[in-house]
Amino acid sequence: MKKLTTTIFTLFALGLLNAQTIESPSKEVKVNFELTKNGQPSYSVTYKGKEIVKPSTLGITLRDKEALDNGFKVVNYTTKSVNDTWQPVLGEYKNIQDLHNEGKIELIQPATNRQINVTFKVFDGGVAFRYEIPQQEKLNHFSITAEKTQFNLTGDHTAFWLPADYDSQEYVYTKTKISGIDHSLIDMGNGISLKSIAKPDAVQTPLQMKTADNIYLNIFEAAVVNYPVMHLATNKSTYQFESILAPSAVGDVAFLQTPFNTPWRTIMVSDDARNIVSQGPQMILNLNEPSKIKDTSWIKPMKYVGIWWEMHVGVSTWDRKGSQNAQNQLGQEAIKFPHGATTQNTKRYIDFAAKNGFNGVLVEGWNTGWEDWAGNWKDEVFDFTTPYDDFDIKSIADYAKGKNVSMIMHNETSGSVSNYERRFDRAMEVMKKYNYPAVKTGYVGRIIPRGEFHDGQRMVNHFNWTAERFAENKILLNSHESHRPTGYQRTYPNYIAAEAARGNEFNAWSYGNPPAHETILPFMRMLGGPMDYTPGIFEIKMSHYDPNKKEQVHTTLAKQLALYVTIYSPLQMAADLPENYERYADAFQFIKDVALDWDDSKYLEAEPGEYLTVARKAKGTQNWFIGAITNENARKSSIKLDFLTPGVKYEAIVYADAKDAHWEKNPKAYQIKKIKVDAKSTIKLDLAAGGGTAISIVPIK
């Protein structure tokens, strides 16, 4: 089903052009555009009659050229209405509707005779706009030194924020008023090895906020292509944010040629938090270009296990010498551990995957170079082709094929992107030779070419180019330590997942992720695309491996199950060790059963930093899965199952916290029960502190 309605009007009377209003289809969201007295573009936004963004100016400064920020006149204005439905290859929904009104303001700067357009798209869930610089005689090759996009807010809203770090998003979220944004609140002993904070009190996007009158706002961006990632400088007294961009090694932020469009700057708005996490990701996808992969039949979801968590908990190593694991990051020679990526150990994981219906096995530490990989800013670390002598890559590939299990390649670059790009084709030859349909890439450490940042134009181009090159070779991509996604997986749907946030591994060797962390992720990192969060840890406390360890996962076991539903990804890892799952086989059944690709998603309850409940319908079936999570506070609620098919009887298997469960005091206490339900049923949720509930609902045959 596809419907597209387009209406275009052009106004020529210059007196009517200097101020324009674009409304959303529901007329609840409005953008007002006008030129200031000095000819500077300005916009404001209202929601249900309330001003949410005060007049905010726009502009771009250029190297060795007059800025594109004032002295403009409007020469033309066109509008368009779009109502389109499209189908993602993988996603939270079978169909996504693109419903919005668009207004394009065409500007000219008479003093320089240069042209620039500002295009707005207004959805029922928010506003998007971008700069468009057409091809023209007076502007061809150029470099941008700064983008001066303002977001002037109306009050001292509550904000969830991360510091504007050009190299890492792996911080714990901080909740303050805008006026309270302060980097001194951040515990810098947080386990992040590389920090490159842009300026004091600047923040990353997405930036989730809530007003005093309970309106939810989110500033983000979409379709970041050939341009840096956007961060925000903060004026804490006026509640103004202004875009800042990661510079290149020579200082300018972007080197461009006309015609060129910047990424979309987005403002999501609703008086219902559920709309941010449901409509927000769809808005971001709608702002990206359709898939450039013609045949997508090879793009399939993957559920995997792997040799990974055992290095984080310290029972094996990445390197052959037995020194490099996450508990022993300095690699002291005196401490010896077994190498994880051995032929025998890998086959053990393959057997476990085959036995339990998993279609992927990841192996980290399979290749030479790990003895000297971290912290040295070294160019040539890995060659991505040579296995350690205890990893028989051909024997393993043959064994996996015989078990109908796919191997997932691991390419850690240690930040040396130039080295990876030199050896990229050879790395892919290895993947194709040994039938690896997917790859996990890593970018730990300072970037080479030296002077570049993870969030800069050079690296954005690398991450996007990598997805394109893997697509040409029918390989799925899961990037770690990349910039956070902005919907580019619509254009290259083989870009199946990314990390780009503080993942589950921090719980193994740092003070970890607080119980609220996973309730904030959907309002922040998850707006841009699926995350490889690596849930499913059953042995919650690290004292299981070392009695002297105090670290732990800050959830209950039941919440770890619920994360498979609340954190959307078509790539999901059962991250714990096989023997830990075997001890809790009844709870492990949910991980085996839960789907990865969906026909529909219902966000039943949501409040950032507090709780989230999501129901999802598995692709092509009548099976539903529900995940409910809470923060450090216990929570009771009830959910209606009116989304089920009327007249159909279902069996629900409820994986819940036990009555005495607690994320810190008793995290592994859970209970499982089976009940009969239908569309008229209500299920009561009783979540422990830091807890959750996971439910599978299947029609009774």
XYZ file of C-alpha atoms in Angstrom, residues 104-524:
421
model
C 11.117 25.554 1.201
C 12.380 29.114 1.540
C 14.766 30.158 -1.226
C 17.142 32.946 -0.214
C 19.651 35.146 -1.974
C 22.396 37.275 -0.449
C 22.486 40.307 -2.788
C 25.899 41.507 -1.601
C 27.530 38.281 -2.793
C 24.873 36.975 -5.200
C 24.955 33.619 -3.388
C 21.949 31.387 -2.853
C 20.883 29.180 0.039
C 17.619 27.430 0.841
C 16.115 26.447 4.170
C 13.622 23.574 4.002
C 11.262 22.665 6.836
C 9.338 19.411 7.211
C 6.622 19.540 9.859
C 5.308 16.243 11.220
C 2.645 15.695 13.857
C 5.522 14.632 16.115
C 7.897 17.493 15.447
C 9.915 19.656 13.095
C 12.908 19.037 10.841
C 14.895 21.583 8.861
C 18.120 21.755 6.914
C 20.288 24.088 4.861
C 20.436 23.422 1.127
C 23.169 25.084 -0.938
C 22.415 24.738 -4.656
C 25.019 24.621 -7.390
C 25.879 28.179 -8.383
C 28.527 30.289 -10.047
C 29.457 32.237 -6.909
C 29.867 29.209 -4.649
C 31.412 25.901 -5.696
C 34.145 24.440 -3.475
C 34.001 25.740 0.080
C 34.724 24.844 3.696
C 32.566 25.476 6.737
C 34.147 26.811 9.915
C 30.959 26.747 12.015
C 27.219 26.207 11.834
C 25.235 28.785 13.812
C 21.929 26.986 14.314
C 20.124 28.128 17.435
C 17.470 26.481 19.581
C 16.106 29.128 21.963
C 13.930 27.381 24.517
C 11.212 28.926 26.640
C 12.223 27.860 30.136
C 14.545 25.983 32.452
C 13.446 22.522 31.375
C 14.536 19.255 32.937
C 17.177 17.725 30.671
C 18.846 14.347 30.223
C 22.304 14.980 28.816
C 25.743 13.704 27.949
C 28.811 15.948 27.667
C 29.706 17.031 24.142
C 32.559 14.595 23.620
C 33.830 14.315 20.039
C 35.132 10.792 20.652
C 32.717 9.031 23.007
C 29.045 8.657 23.889
C 29.784 6.108 26.617
C 28.891 8.312 29.577
C 26.156 7.785 32.138
C 23.212 10.118 31.468
C 22.919 13.087 33.811
C 19.551 14.611 34.731
C 19.426 18.314 35.676
C 17.694 21.518 34.769
C 19.182 23.294 31.749
C 20.614 25.831 34.173
C 22.235 22.961 36.075
C 24.164 21.461 33.154
C 27.665 21.220 34.573
C 30.469 18.900 33.533
C 31.795 18.851 37.089
C 28.835 16.597 37.915
C 30.349 13.841 35.769
C 32.480 11.211 37.461
C 35.380 11.051 35.039
C 36.549 7.757 36.512
C 33.796 6.135 34.495
C 35.792 3.591 32.521
C 35.982 5.652 29.308
C 39.550 5.425 28.014
C 39.431 8.368 25.563
C 37.711 11.663 26.344
C 37.628 14.651 23.973
C 35.135 17.095 25.474
C 34.423 20.013 23.149
C 33.837 22.882 25.555
C 32.562 23.421 29.109
C 28.908 22.524 29.667
C 28.229 21.682 26.016
C 26.038 18.608 25.446
C 25.473 15.927 22.867
C 22.397 15.313 20.835
C 19.907 13.752 21.237
C 18.975 16.052 24.106
C 15.804 14.909 25.865
C 13.878 17.504 27.904
C 10.621 17.932 29.792
C 8.933 21.260 30.487
C 7.241 22.323 33.707
C 3.866 21.833 32.008
C 4.751 18.267 30.945
C 5.689 18.737 27.313
C 8.469 16.466 26.100
C 11.071 17.974 23.765
C 14.003 16.362 22.011
C 16.683 18.046 19.869
C 18.444 15.666 17.489
C 19.407 15.274 13.825
C 18.868 12.899 10.910
C 20.738 11.767 7.799
C 24.256 12.786 8.766
C 26.156 12.309 5.512
C 29.483 13.979 4.584
C 29.191 16.244 7.617
C 30.127 16.158 11.316
C 27.828 15.050 14.105
C 26.019 17.917 15.874
C 26.634 18.858 19.507
C 25.175 21.842 21.364
C 26.818 24.730 23.191
C 24.708 25.753 26.184
C 23.749 29.166 27.502
C 22.424 28.174 30.912
C 20.965 31.585 31.736
C 18.975 32.124 28.529
C 18.240 28.402 27.842
C 19.758 28.744 24.383
C 21.537 25.945 22.559
C 23.685 26.479 19.479
C 25.188 23.851 17.209
C 28.875 22.990 17.447
C 30.621 20.539 15.148
C 33.728 18.417 15.553
C 36.630 20.041 13.679
C 38.911 18.309 11.229
C 42.640 17.939 11.803
C 43.180 21.325 10.138
C 40.392 23.124 11.986
C 37.518 23.516 9.529
C 34.504 21.346 10.255
C 33.467 20.356 6.705
C 34.944 20.496 3.206
C 32.176 20.589 0.619
C 31.119 21.269 -2.943
C 27.775 22.483 -4.194
C 25.130 21.237 -4.483
C 25.012 20.185 -0.826
C 22.433 19.586 1.900
C 23.284 19.568 5.598
C 21.793 16.914 7.871
C 18.276 17.564 9.135
C 18.047 19.301 12.512
C 15.078 17.870 14.385
C 12.845 18.977 17.259
C 10.501 16.286 18.542
C 7.572 17.429 20.673
C 4.629 15.784 22.437
C 2.670 15.905 25.675
C 2.904 12.084 25.802
C 6.343 10.550 26.355
C 5.290 7.452 24.425
C 5.155 9.490 21.232
C 8.821 10.456 21.509
C 9.980 6.832 21.573
C 7.451 5.584 19.013
C 7.103 8.429 16.495
C 10.616 9.808 16.976
C 12.566 6.939 15.344
C 10.072 6.868 12.459
C 10.574 10.595 11.902
C 14.344 10.097 11.775
C 13.985 7.255 9.245
C 11.615 9.310 7.095
C 14.278 12.003 6.798
C 16.802 9.565 5.344
C 16.992 8.437 1.735
C 15.333 5.129 0.734
C 17.401 1.975 0.481
C 20.130 1.998 -2.142
C 20.373 -1.785 -1.981
C 18.141 -3.237 -4.689
C 18.199 -6.879 -3.553
C 17.755 -6.970 0.226
C 16.774 -10.642 0.483
C 20.120 -11.482 2.136
C 19.606 -9.012 4.982
C 18.332 -11.122 7.873
C 18.158 -10.566 11.640
C 20.719 -12.380 13.757
C 20.664 -13.738 17.293
C 24.158 -14.624 18.410
C 26.492 -15.764 21.170
C 30.219 -15.351 21.301
C 33.648 -15.247 22.840
C 33.402 -11.749 24.287
C 31.901 -11.509 27.779
C 34.484 -13.936 29.133
C 37.189 -11.344 28.373
C 35.173 -8.647 30.125
C 34.740 -10.703 33.294
C 38.415 -11.711 33.206
C 38.376 -15.464 32.616
C 40.139 -15.342 29.229
C 42.047 -12.909 27.029
C 41.954 -11.345 23.589
C 45.680 -11.933 23.031
C 47.603 -15.185 22.619
C 50.133 -14.284 25.342
C 47.424 -14.326 28.002
C 47.620 -10.752 29.270
C 44.915 -8.650 27.595
C 41.424 -8.705 29.031
C 39.142 -6.006 30.401
C 40.118 -6.812 33.994
C 43.811 -6.489 33.157
C 43.869 -3.705 30.595
C 47.524 -2.795 31.106
C 48.537 -6.278 30.044
C 50.912 -7.080 32.905
C 53.068 -9.995 31.840
C 52.997 -11.540 35.318
C 49.291 -12.319 35.085
C 48.358 -15.156 32.748
C 44.906 -16.137 31.506
C 43.821 -18.637 28.851
C 43.347 -17.291 25.330
C 39.609 -17.141 24.539
C 39.606 -17.478 20.756
C 40.862 -21.036 20.454
C 39.555 -23.583 18.001
C 38.232 -25.774 20.805
C 36.467 -22.933 22.647
C 34.959 -21.575 19.440
C 33.511 -24.967 18.556
C 31.988 -25.096 22.045
C 30.134 -21.857 21.322
C 29.091 -23.139 17.878
C 27.630 -26.259 19.514
C 25.747 -24.107 22.016
C 24.375 -21.855 19.259
C 23.253 -24.814 17.162
C 21.618 -26.539 20.124
C 19.618 -23.450 21.066
C 18.608 -22.148 17.649
C 21.001 -19.202 17.400
C 22.319 -18.335 13.963
C 25.529 -16.490 14.816
C 28.778 -16.811 16.764
C 31.106 -13.848 17.321
C 34.762 -14.446 18.164
C 36.963 -11.605 19.381
C 40.723 -12.041 19.729
C 41.016 -14.460 16.798
C 43.674 -12.462 14.942
C 47.245 -11.413 15.669
C 48.029 -7.977 17.061
C 46.229 -7.861 20.410
C 49.423 -7.819 22.491
C 50.171 -4.240 21.416
C 46.880 -2.792 20.334
C 45.668 -0.233 22.866
C 46.767 3.266 23.829
C 49.863 3.577 21.633
C 48.325 5.560 18.736
C 50.011 3.017 16.507
C 49.182 2.924 12.802
C 49.663 -0.738 11.837
C 48.284 -2.926 14.595
C 46.081 -5.557 12.918
C 46.178 -6.951 9.382
C 42.609 -8.398 9.698
C 43.683 -11.582 7.907
C 46.129 -13.532 10.082
C 44.668 -15.767 12.811
C 46.535 -16.795 15.934
C 48.069 -20.243 15.644
C 45.469 -21.691 18.048
C 42.545 -20.473 15.913
C 42.070 -22.748 12.873
C 39.882 -20.452 10.795
C 39.166 -23.002 8.057
C 38.325 -25.827 10.457
C 36.047 -23.507 12.408
C 34.303 -22.257 9.277
C 33.670 -25.815 8.104
C 32.426 -26.845 11.537
C 30.031 -23.891 11.763
C 28.676 -24.603 8.276
C 28.008 -28.200 9.241
C 26.035 -26.974 12.254
C 24.094 -24.395 10.181
C 25.637 -21.579 12.219
C 27.167 -18.407 10.776
C 30.404 -16.920 12.067
C 30.517 -13.186 12.776
C 33.822 -11.533 11.942
C 35.464 -9.094 14.348
C 37.597 -6.261 12.966
C 39.015 -4.074 15.724
C 40.920 -1.129 14.219
C 42.277 0.386 17.483
C 41.293 3.706 15.910
C 43.713 3.303 12.986
C 41.218 3.935 10.241
C 43.894 4.537 7.637
C 45.272 1.045 8.288
C 41.796 -0.510 8.050
C 41.043 1.234 4.777
C 44.382 0.063 3.302
C 43.556 -3.525 4.215
C 39.789 -3.402 3.810
C 39.533 -5.455 0.624
C 41.817 -8.159 2.019
C 39.722 -8.289 5.191
C 36.580 -8.799 3.103
C 38.265 -11.524 1.088
C 38.776 -13.455 4.332
C 35.111 -12.978 5.284
C 33.900 -14.195 1.912
C 36.356 -17.092 1.740
C 35.230 -18.449 5.107
C 31.543 -17.533 4.785
C 31.237 -14.766 7.364
C 27.945 -12.955 6.552
C 28.386 -10.266 9.230
C 31.118 -8.187 10.832
C 31.515 -6.278 14.080
C 33.899 -3.353 13.668
C 35.621 -1.525 16.522
C 37.265 1.904 16.814
C 38.754 2.016 20.309
C 41.257 4.831 20.835
C 42.426 7.993 19.118
C 41.791 8.158 15.412
C 44.428 7.828 12.723
C 44.597 9.981 10.523
C 45.874 11.830 13.578
C 43.920 14.876 14.633
C 40.554 13.533 13.481
C 37.671 12.773 15.849
C 35.107 9.961 15.826
C 32.354 12.571 15.293
C 34.087 14.541 12.539
C 33.334 14.636 8.815
C 36.228 12.302 7.963
C 34.971 9.560 10.273
C 31.289 10.015 9.401
C 32.301 9.396 5.800
C 34.285 6.328 6.832
C 31.421 4.769 8.783
C 28.960 5.403 5.950
C 31.405 4.254 3.294
C 32.059 1.058 5.250
C 28.343 0.248 5.250
C 28.248 0.841 1.492
C 31.296 -1.332 0.774
C 29.986 -4.165 2.950
C 26.636 -3.916 1.173
C 28.363 -4.434 -2.153
C 29.681 -7.701 -0.748
C 26.445 -8.723 1.037
C 27.882 -8.423 4.536
C 25.974 -7.117 7.559
C 27.639 -4.388 9.643
C 27.586 -3.833 13.411
C 29.833 -0.890 14.336
C 31.187 -0.184 17.813
C 32.782 3.087 18.946
C 31.238 4.787 15.919
C 29.285 8.033 15.911
C 25.680 7.552 17.025
C 23.267 6.554 14.239
C 20.909 9.050 12.603
C 18.718 6.752 10.511
C 21.266 5.871 7.827
C 20.219 2.232 8.183
C 17.231 3.083 5.979
C 19.616 3.904 3.122
C 21.910 0.949 3.825
C 19.792 -1.599 5.743
C 22.772 -3.947 6.021
C 23.955 -1.456 8.692
C 22.093 -3.695 11.081
C 23.200 -2.250 14.441
C 25.706 -0.043 16.228
C 26.903 0.511 19.777
C 27.501 4.292 20.161
C 26.377 4.481 23.792
C 27.293 3.077 27.175
C 26.733 -0.643 26.748
C 26.299 -3.567 29.099
C 30.037 -4.345 29.258
C 30.679 -1.338 31.525
C 28.949 -3.272 34.298
C 31.734 -5.859 34.301
C 34.693 -3.618 35.156
C 33.540 -0.094 36.092
C 30.947 1.406 38.392
C 28.591 0.399 35.622
C 25.236 1.621 34.383
C 22.679 2.782 36.956
C 19.246 1.084 36.988
C 17.697 4.081 35.185
C 20.113 3.788 32.260
C 18.042 1.478 30.078
C 14.902 3.578 30.634
C 16.717 6.616 29.154
C 18.323 4.910 26.149
C 15.084 4.793 24.081
C 14.708 8.573 24.467
C 18.309 9.241 23.473
